[in-house]
XYZ file of C-alpha atoms in Angstrom:
542
model
C 91.128 70.860 137.540
C 89.662 69.141 140.125
C 88.408 71.060 142.855
C 88.775 68.793 145.512
C 92.045 69.759 145.459
C 91.520 72.959 146.998
C 89.226 71.471 149.426
C 91.142 70.090 152.641
C 88.369 70.247 154.659
C 84.878 70.011 153.168
C 82.715 70.669 156.410
C 82.946 71.866 159.929
C 80.568 71.482 162.812
C 79.570 73.907 165.505
C 80.427 76.992 163.318
C 79.020 80.572 164.604
C 77.728 82.742 161.642
C 77.346 86.421 162.540
C 75.458 88.752 160.052
C 74.440 92.522 160.651
C 70.627 92.111 161.635
C 70.860 88.811 162.596
C 71.187 87.009 165.867
C 74.195 84.688 165.759
C 73.365 81.419 164.194
C 75.278 77.820 165.195
C 75.355 75.291 162.348
C 77.332 73.550 160.050
C 79.676 75.164 157.673
C 80.141 73.365 154.030
C 82.485 74.347 151.228
C 82.307 72.785 147.546
C 83.981 74.244 144.473
C 81.488 76.939 143.781
C 79.438 77.392 147.086
C 79.801 78.329 150.865
C 76.681 76.655 152.371
C 75.862 77.498 156.133
C 73.113 75.193 157.620
C 71.342 76.614 160.930
C 71.298 73.151 163.514
C 69.442 74.757 166.440
C 66.323 73.703 167.330
C 63.404 75.194 165.316
C 65.549 76.887 162.743
C 65.438 76.085 159.188
C 67.987 79.112 158.353
C 70.125 78.218 155.285
C 72.869 80.667 153.700
C 73.806 79.662 150.246
C 77.144 82.481 149.085
C 78.468 81.741 145.500
C 82.379 81.838 146.308
C 82.894 84.002 143.363
C 81.278 86.911 145.156
C 83.337 87.053 147.894
C 85.718 90.098 147.583
C 88.317 89.713 150.525
C 88.406 87.398 153.848
C 90.470 88.590 156.879
C 91.371 85.793 159.270
C 91.856 85.779 162.921
C 93.299 83.326 165.114
C 92.728 82.885 168.898
C 94.446 79.957 170.611
C 92.697 77.032 169.207
C 90.235 78.411 166.987
C 89.619 81.173 164.720
C 87.408 83.536 162.826
C 86.907 84.349 158.912
C 85.538 87.640 158.424
C 83.813 87.286 154.197
C 83.293 90.719 152.520
C 81.252 90.068 149.281
C 81.338 92.370 146.044
C 77.356 92.960 147.028
C 78.580 94.564 150.364
C 77.580 92.049 152.504
C 79.535 91.136 155.403
C 79.649 87.831 157.350
C 81.605 86.654 160.379
C 82.308 82.650 160.855
C 83.425 81.816 164.004
C 85.298 78.423 163.594
C 86.328 75.889 166.177
C 89.690 74.556 165.527
C 92.635 76.551 163.910
C 93.766 74.057 161.093
C 90.050 73.910 160.233
C 89.633 77.508 160.022
C 93.039 78.080 157.915
C 92.139 75.027 155.398
C 88.587 76.760 155.243
C 90.232 80.380 154.470
C 92.906 78.858 151.969
C 89.854 77.390 149.922
C 87.770 80.433 149.797
C 90.813 82.526 148.745
C 91.643 79.959 146.074
C 87.902 78.948 144.629
C 86.788 82.558 144.735
C 89.561 83.250 142.485
C 89.270 81.270 139.546
C 90.858 82.513 136.080
C 89.690 80.274 133.701
C 86.120 80.633 132.326
C 85.377 77.429 132.055
C 85.314 76.674 135.499
C 83.528 79.024 136.708
C 79.958 78.473 138.075
C 77.709 79.249 135.146
C 78.902 76.316 133.306
C 77.699 74.356 135.837
C 74.294 75.583 136.870
C 71.642 73.749 135.342
C 68.180 74.994 136.990
C 65.391 72.677 136.042
C 63.270 75.272 134.640
C 65.768 76.744 132.068
C 67.401 74.851 129.084
C 70.629 75.313 127.135
C 68.548 75.249 124.222
C 66.496 78.241 125.057
C 67.405 81.288 122.746
C 70.635 83.085 124.554
C 70.501 86.953 124.624
C 67.816 89.024 123.396
C 69.232 91.359 120.436
C 71.863 91.529 118.110
C 73.403 93.403 115.353
C 71.064 91.696 112.692
C 67.977 92.011 114.518
C 68.695 95.770 115.417
C 69.058 96.314 111.861
C 66.422 94.770 110.474
C 63.867 97.034 113.212
C 65.139 99.980 111.880
C 63.570 100.177 107.826
C 64.652 103.788 107.642
C 68.283 102.956 107.747
C 68.518 100.724 104.973
C 68.749 103.107 102.171
C 72.061 105.151 103.593
C 73.299 102.159 106.172
C 74.421 98.530 105.843
C 75.138 95.679 107.889
C 78.778 94.600 107.086
C 79.995 91.225 108.044
C 83.674 92.652 107.592
C 84.533 91.240 111.053
C 83.447 88.170 110.780
C 86.333 86.473 112.208
C 87.241 89.036 114.423
C 90.398 89.866 112.844
C 89.557 93.456 112.180
C 88.084 94.498 115.559
C 88.847 91.748 118.152
C 86.178 93.518 120.644
C 83.238 94.302 118.097
C 80.690 91.636 117.133
C 80.745 89.798 113.732
C 78.195 92.185 112.400
C 78.204 95.941 112.726
C 75.969 98.747 111.122
C 78.053 101.167 108.814
C 77.332 103.856 105.820
C 76.299 101.901 102.926
C 79.044 104.232 100.571
C 81.733 102.209 102.744
C 82.913 99.141 101.561
C 84.623 96.575 103.511
C 88.243 97.536 102.518
C 87.664 101.017 103.488
C 86.545 99.597 106.804
C 89.932 97.653 107.183
C 91.951 100.751 106.537
C 89.850 102.791 109.305
C 90.073 100.086 111.947
C 93.775 100.501 111.594
C 93.467 104.543 112.224
C 91.532 103.665 115.256
C 92.581 101.885 118.641
C 92.016 98.218 119.029
C 90.615 98.386 115.653
C 87.181 100.155 116.821
C 86.099 101.752 113.819
C 83.019 103.971 113.655
C 79.864 102.133 114.007
C 76.157 103.157 114.188
C 74.997 102.388 117.722
C 71.254 104.683 117.804
C 69.198 105.764 114.829
C 67.018 108.630 116.010
C 63.244 108.223 114.496
C 62.141 111.436 115.218
C 64.611 113.434 112.968
C 66.894 110.792 111.359
C 70.000 111.472 113.203
C 72.442 108.740 114.428
C 74.884 108.560 116.977
C 78.320 106.852 116.382
C 80.933 105.228 118.702
C 84.320 104.006 118.526
C 87.934 104.262 119.917
C 90.528 107.335 119.272
C 92.158 107.878 116.375
C 95.609 106.929 115.844
C 96.893 110.715 114.783
C 100.317 110.267 117.007
C 102.768 113.475 117.606
C 103.297 113.512 113.808
C 99.542 114.075 113.336
C 98.815 111.190 110.845
C 95.946 111.317 108.573
C 93.575 108.587 107.322
C 91.712 109.564 103.961
C 89.146 106.749 104.450
C 88.183 107.602 108.084
C 87.603 111.178 107.351
C 85.556 109.952 104.167
C 83.327 107.384 106.192
C 82.468 110.569 108.827
C 81.747 112.437 105.984
C 79.568 109.736 104.517
C 77.575 109.970 108.023
C 76.447 113.856 107.797
C 75.775 113.698 104.022
C 73.083 116.440 103.407
C 73.885 118.012 106.873
C 76.105 121.254 107.727
C 77.670 119.372 110.677
C 78.049 116.922 113.258
C 79.710 116.320 116.981
C 82.269 114.679 118.202
C 81.980 114.201 122.066
C 85.381 113.111 123.271
C 84.948 111.707 126.965
C 88.659 113.061 127.674
C 89.401 116.562 128.543
C 91.225 118.721 125.835
C 94.367 118.451 127.525
C 94.101 114.857 127.826
C 93.728 114.671 123.950
C 96.536 116.513 123.360
C 98.603 114.110 125.642
C 97.165 110.916 124.052
C 99.244 112.010 120.676
C 102.404 111.591 122.267
C 101.714 107.765 122.987
C 100.521 107.192 119.615
C 96.836 108.223 119.998
C 95.208 111.599 119.575
C 91.798 113.579 117.847
C 90.126 114.334 114.834
C 91.409 117.680 113.982
C 89.490 120.551 112.724
C 91.508 120.775 109.425
C 90.822 117.357 108.431
C 86.976 116.888 109.852
C 86.052 120.415 109.075
C 81.968 119.430 109.050
C 82.866 117.574 112.659
C 82.983 119.983 115.399
C 84.394 118.463 119.139
C 83.142 118.541 122.637
C 85.785 117.462 125.394
C 84.459 116.539 128.587
C 86.477 114.814 130.832
C 85.115 111.422 132.303
C 87.296 109.783 134.779
C 87.712 106.152 134.069
C 89.919 103.066 135.302
C 91.843 103.258 138.546
C 90.538 106.992 139.516
C 87.129 105.295 139.260
C 87.859 102.187 141.209
C 89.427 104.338 144.084
C 86.125 106.375 143.901
C 84.070 103.354 144.897
C 86.558 102.107 147.303
C 86.211 105.460 148.904
C 82.699 105.599 149.166
C 81.940 101.820 150.005
C 84.090 102.814 153.142
C 82.011 106.075 154.092
C 79.055 103.776 154.132
C 80.964 101.351 156.243
C 81.607 104.084 158.892
C 80.103 102.954 162.258
C 81.243 106.173 163.891
C 77.495 107.525 163.396
C 79.027 111.043 163.086
C 76.793 112.742 160.132
C 79.242 115.285 159.526
C 82.203 113.028 159.308
C 80.257 110.575 157.049
C 79.139 113.278 154.549
C 82.900 114.508 154.560
C 83.820 111.101 153.244
C 81.030 110.864 151.229
C 82.259 113.987 149.472
C 85.702 113.165 149.379
C 84.718 109.821 147.418
C 83.474 112.051 144.357
C 81.343 109.328 143.364
C 78.362 111.465 143.094
C 80.628 114.133 141.049
C 81.065 110.995 138.722
C 77.234 110.301 138.771
C 76.949 114.148 138.099
C 79.534 113.856 134.788
C 78.190 111.028 133.092
C 74.677 112.239 133.154
C 75.226 115.769 132.198
C 77.183 114.413 129.269
C 74.823 112.107 128.312
C 72.316 114.777 128.423
C 74.615 116.672 126.267
C 74.611 113.847 123.427
C 70.832 113.693 123.849
C 70.448 117.451 123.074
C 72.696 117.355 119.734
C 70.571 114.654 118.723
C 67.322 115.502 119.403
C 67.084 119.365 120.204
C 69.903 120.566 117.811
C 69.476 118.023 115.194
C 72.770 116.554 114.437
C 74.842 113.202 114.181
C 76.949 112.418 116.860
C 80.059 110.298 116.939
C 81.398 109.424 120.705
C 84.755 108.189 121.794
C 87.141 108.340 124.391
C 90.125 106.542 124.268
C 89.452 102.609 123.849
C 85.853 103.264 123.603
C 85.051 100.611 125.945
C 83.873 102.183 128.624
C 83.018 105.963 129.192
C 81.805 105.818 125.657
C 79.140 103.144 126.214
C 78.018 104.795 129.324
C 76.765 107.897 127.733
C 75.477 106.270 124.669
C 73.487 104.052 126.675
C 72.104 106.948 128.856
C 71.643 109.613 125.963
C 69.427 106.486 124.344
C 67.538 105.919 127.805
C 66.766 109.953 127.972
C 65.921 110.219 124.459
C 63.929 106.671 123.026
C 60.775 105.579 124.920
C 61.332 102.129 123.514
C 64.925 101.858 125.804
C 62.658 102.313 129.080
C 60.310 99.389 128.882
C 61.861 96.165 130.965
C 62.592 94.197 127.609
C 64.026 97.405 125.864
C 66.328 98.089 128.644
C 68.002 95.037 128.800
C 68.086 94.670 125.068
C 69.907 98.139 125.227
C 72.528 96.602 127.688
C 72.866 93.692 125.525
C 73.995 95.584 122.469
C 75.893 98.525 124.049
C 77.716 96.314 126.867
C 77.730 92.614 126.345
C 78.198 93.216 122.218
C 80.127 96.293 122.076
C 83.043 94.756 123.873
C 82.878 96.381 127.605
C 85.690 93.910 129.182
C 83.333 92.913 132.091
C 85.726 89.996 133.202
C 88.562 92.725 133.753
C 86.552 95.717 135.089
C 84.658 93.514 137.715
C 87.286 91.083 138.745
C 87.482 93.009 142.117
C 84.984 95.166 144.082
C 86.083 97.472 146.795
C 87.444 95.271 149.582
C 90.251 93.399 147.948
C 93.493 93.436 148.890
C 94.998 92.805 145.497
C 96.479 95.416 143.632
C 94.265 97.163 141.278
C 95.042 96.341 137.401
C 92.043 96.641 135.068
C 88.996 96.882 137.802
C 86.632 99.883 136.949
C 83.210 99.916 138.138
C 81.851 102.060 134.636
C 78.799 99.562 134.687
C 78.085 99.893 138.277
C 78.215 103.920 137.324
C 75.719 103.326 134.601
C 73.362 101.561 136.967
C 73.586 104.210 139.847
C 72.643 106.964 136.864
C 69.674 105.334 135.716
C 68.603 104.716 139.506
C 68.451 108.886 139.382
C 66.546 108.957 136.446
C 64.085 106.431 137.795
C 64.116 108.521 141.001
C 63.393 111.321 139.264
C 60.795 110.084 136.956
C 58.937 107.047 138.700
C 56.343 106.761 136.104
C 58.689 106.762 132.946
C 61.120 103.753 133.349
C 59.244 100.383 132.836
C 61.527 98.397 135.344
C 62.415 98.788 139.026
C 64.691 99.543 141.195
C 65.096 95.502 142.026
C 66.266 94.908 138.384
C 69.003 97.304 138.998
C 70.262 95.930 142.379
C 70.293 92.120 140.568
C 72.106 93.579 137.674
C 74.508 95.090 139.862
C 75.315 91.964 141.761
C 74.866 89.760 138.476
C 77.694 91.890 136.995
C 80.373 90.932 139.890
C 79.412 87.127 140.351
C 76.485 85.320 138.723
C 74.944 81.678 137.932
C 74.362 82.798 134.239
C 76.825 83.414 131.491
C 75.677 86.984 130.264
C 78.692 89.047 132.296
C 81.335 86.449 131.546
C 84.373 87.388 129.537
C 85.500 90.458 127.895
C 84.330 90.584 124.023
C 81.938 88.611 121.805
C 84.912 86.751 120.084
C 85.572 85.211 124.218
C 82.311 84.552 124.443
C 82.148 81.940 121.161
C 85.688 80.705 121.682
C 84.956 79.403 124.781
C 81.509 78.222 124.089
C 79.737 80.378 126.740
C 76.543 80.855 124.912
C 76.101 77.043 124.264
C 77.105 76.082 127.476
C 75.525 78.442 130.015
C 72.225 80.440 130.622
C 71.592 83.882 129.762
C 70.036 86.382 132.368
C 68.141 88.468 130.711
C 66.378 85.656 129.011
C 65.903 84.302 132.678
C 64.904 87.876 134.180
C 61.928 88.107 131.562
C 60.373 84.887 132.420
C 56.668 85.275 133.366
C 57.441 84.471 136.938
C 60.237 86.847 137.410
C 58.682 89.778 134.912
C 56.314 91.251 137.361
C 58.949 91.338 139.886
C 61.183 93.374 138.061
C 58.412 95.718 136.192
C 57.583 98.972 137.688
C 54.046 98.968 138.640
C 54.115 102.803 138.335
C 54.846 102.921 134.854
C 52.960 105.334 132.316
C 54.891 105.167 128.749
C 55.728 108.468 127.279
C 56.835 109.299 123.997
C 58.922 112.554 125.217
C 62.348 112.389 126.474
C 63.249 113.052 129.860
C 65.700 115.392 130.924
C 66.873 114.409 134.275
C 68.397 117.219 136.365
C 71.924 117.063 137.476
C 71.889 119.661 140.057
C 73.829 118.669 142.991
C 70.833 118.821 145.093
C 68.939 116.414 142.698
C 71.412 113.839 142.980
C 71.451 111.366 145.906
C 73.322 108.356 147.128
C 72.063 104.834 145.810
C 70.913 103.731 149.462
C 69.600 100.560 147.888
C 72.966 99.180 146.983
C 75.493 101.261 148.814
C 74.366 101.353 152.620
C 74.618 98.220 154.523
C 72.778 100.574 157.642
C 72.837 104.210 156.110
C 73.697 106.892 158.708
C 70.615 108.699 158.009
C 68.842 105.442 157.969
C 67.785 102.868 160.422
C 66.361 100.738 157.373
C 68.525 97.895 156.389
C 69.818 97.490 153.004
C 68.838 94.686 150.494
C 70.802 91.610 150.567
C 71.561 91.869 154.723
C 68.935 88.413 154.855
C 71.213 86.605 152.446
C 68.197 86.775 149.755
C 68.919 86.075 146.248
C 66.128 88.412 144.687
C 66.130 91.913 145.838
C 63.603 93.924 147.585
C 61.681 96.485 144.899
C 61.247 100.075 145.540
C 60.171 102.814 143.231
C 61.887 106.010 143.501
C 59.544 109.450 145.201
C 56.837 110.847 143.384
C 57.377 113.443 140.724
C 56.622 114.724 137.239
C 57.979 114.909 133.875
C 61.046 117.583 133.789
C 60.946 118.260 129.964
C 63.779 121.273 130.003
C 67.257 120.148 130.292
C 69.783 121.494 132.810
C 73.458 122.208 133.581
C 74.406 120.636 129.989
C 72.748 123.453 128.219
C 75.591 124.761 125.799
C 75.766 127.268 123.315
C 76.220 124.385 120.780
C 76.734 126.628 117.493
C 79.807 128.725 119.226
């Protein structure tokens, strides 16, 4: 496709740009296949605003006489207004933005054209791989192996080619287990706890169906996981009722009779449409200009976003407690195993493992648990909260993860080796990026479309010497202890750095209001290391 086909008006003079916290600017507006560029032409000003079209979530057109106005709402919550002389020019620019901001073909997206002078396509793509992860855990090698059963992606389209599985389970057994799990996502190891040898596995739901089907191979695989232990836990991110209802559509859960050494714990976590609608309500609350505190707090509560944060942190705390304090291995799944499963496994590792709290360790964790593990970024991050398009598969699960990590950073400002600036950068890049890291929905798609050969890796770029200091936490003091965040309602706060254009409780502008691509560095309030978990403490032996 030629981008020029969608650009009837390439540039317009005498355009007025209006942004919150900035005086109006008059200048030239240019549109290209991937960017909108505004250059201030007023004497003494060198201001430029370069906007990646993919970062635009929605636009509104207003025609008045012979001129028009376009209001641009971005996926990072920026709002820009362009006053354009000439109705036809305004409509042409609006049409170009609407078309070019929603390109479907991955190969037409900007990461395939981004060629900065200080990066090379020959550079290593990524920080981690299943092979590297396995080689770093020598303690596993007696009982676990690296399987290439998925080398051609035929067993599970959303898994990487290599996965870590029990040594006693051969590849033919894995193929049978994959047919018994939704989407072929059979149980694989994602974390080994060096302190006590316990592990975390993740998968999708078993396909037991209404007839309570069994799979002996699946049962044997899970039995091999807890060999020499009295029991393990299965944390299901659905309510017991939801799991029961899933059987009517072919899904299901592990029954006590077939998995007698495994104890199921249900923790309902919202997903999909409910989570996206929660984000929409939160963004609406943050955009409330009434300056009425009671009204704003009511909208914030009705969005239920902080309730989702609380549920995610408490469920991750439960998972960490099963492994760290109770000394048992855990299998985590919901339905598909590509959303809430990845969310709580990531948070639990952050709580328990000091290696995941360094800058490089955290990025490697995200690569393993989200990029390689098959979170469908292109589907989940297709739109943000402003879009007028009908909701399809959008869901801000990754944004919820980053919010939860920010809550941990705020409570433990010395325990994490990275800063809020990193979380803000990741939140923006997941929705629109110069890099290929968040493109596509799986490892298979990235390979078939040449993403790793023809784009640059965001994580590698963030670790370059000139960037590392900016995203590092200057207060960082490593600790081998687990960090247990409080999930009491009074301990959780709105992530103002991301969500507030101008917070009703603060006169400070949020990051990005000046069009700067690099986000401000702010570390959470001072605090001390808490070693006692709060709301998630259960009677695990009941």
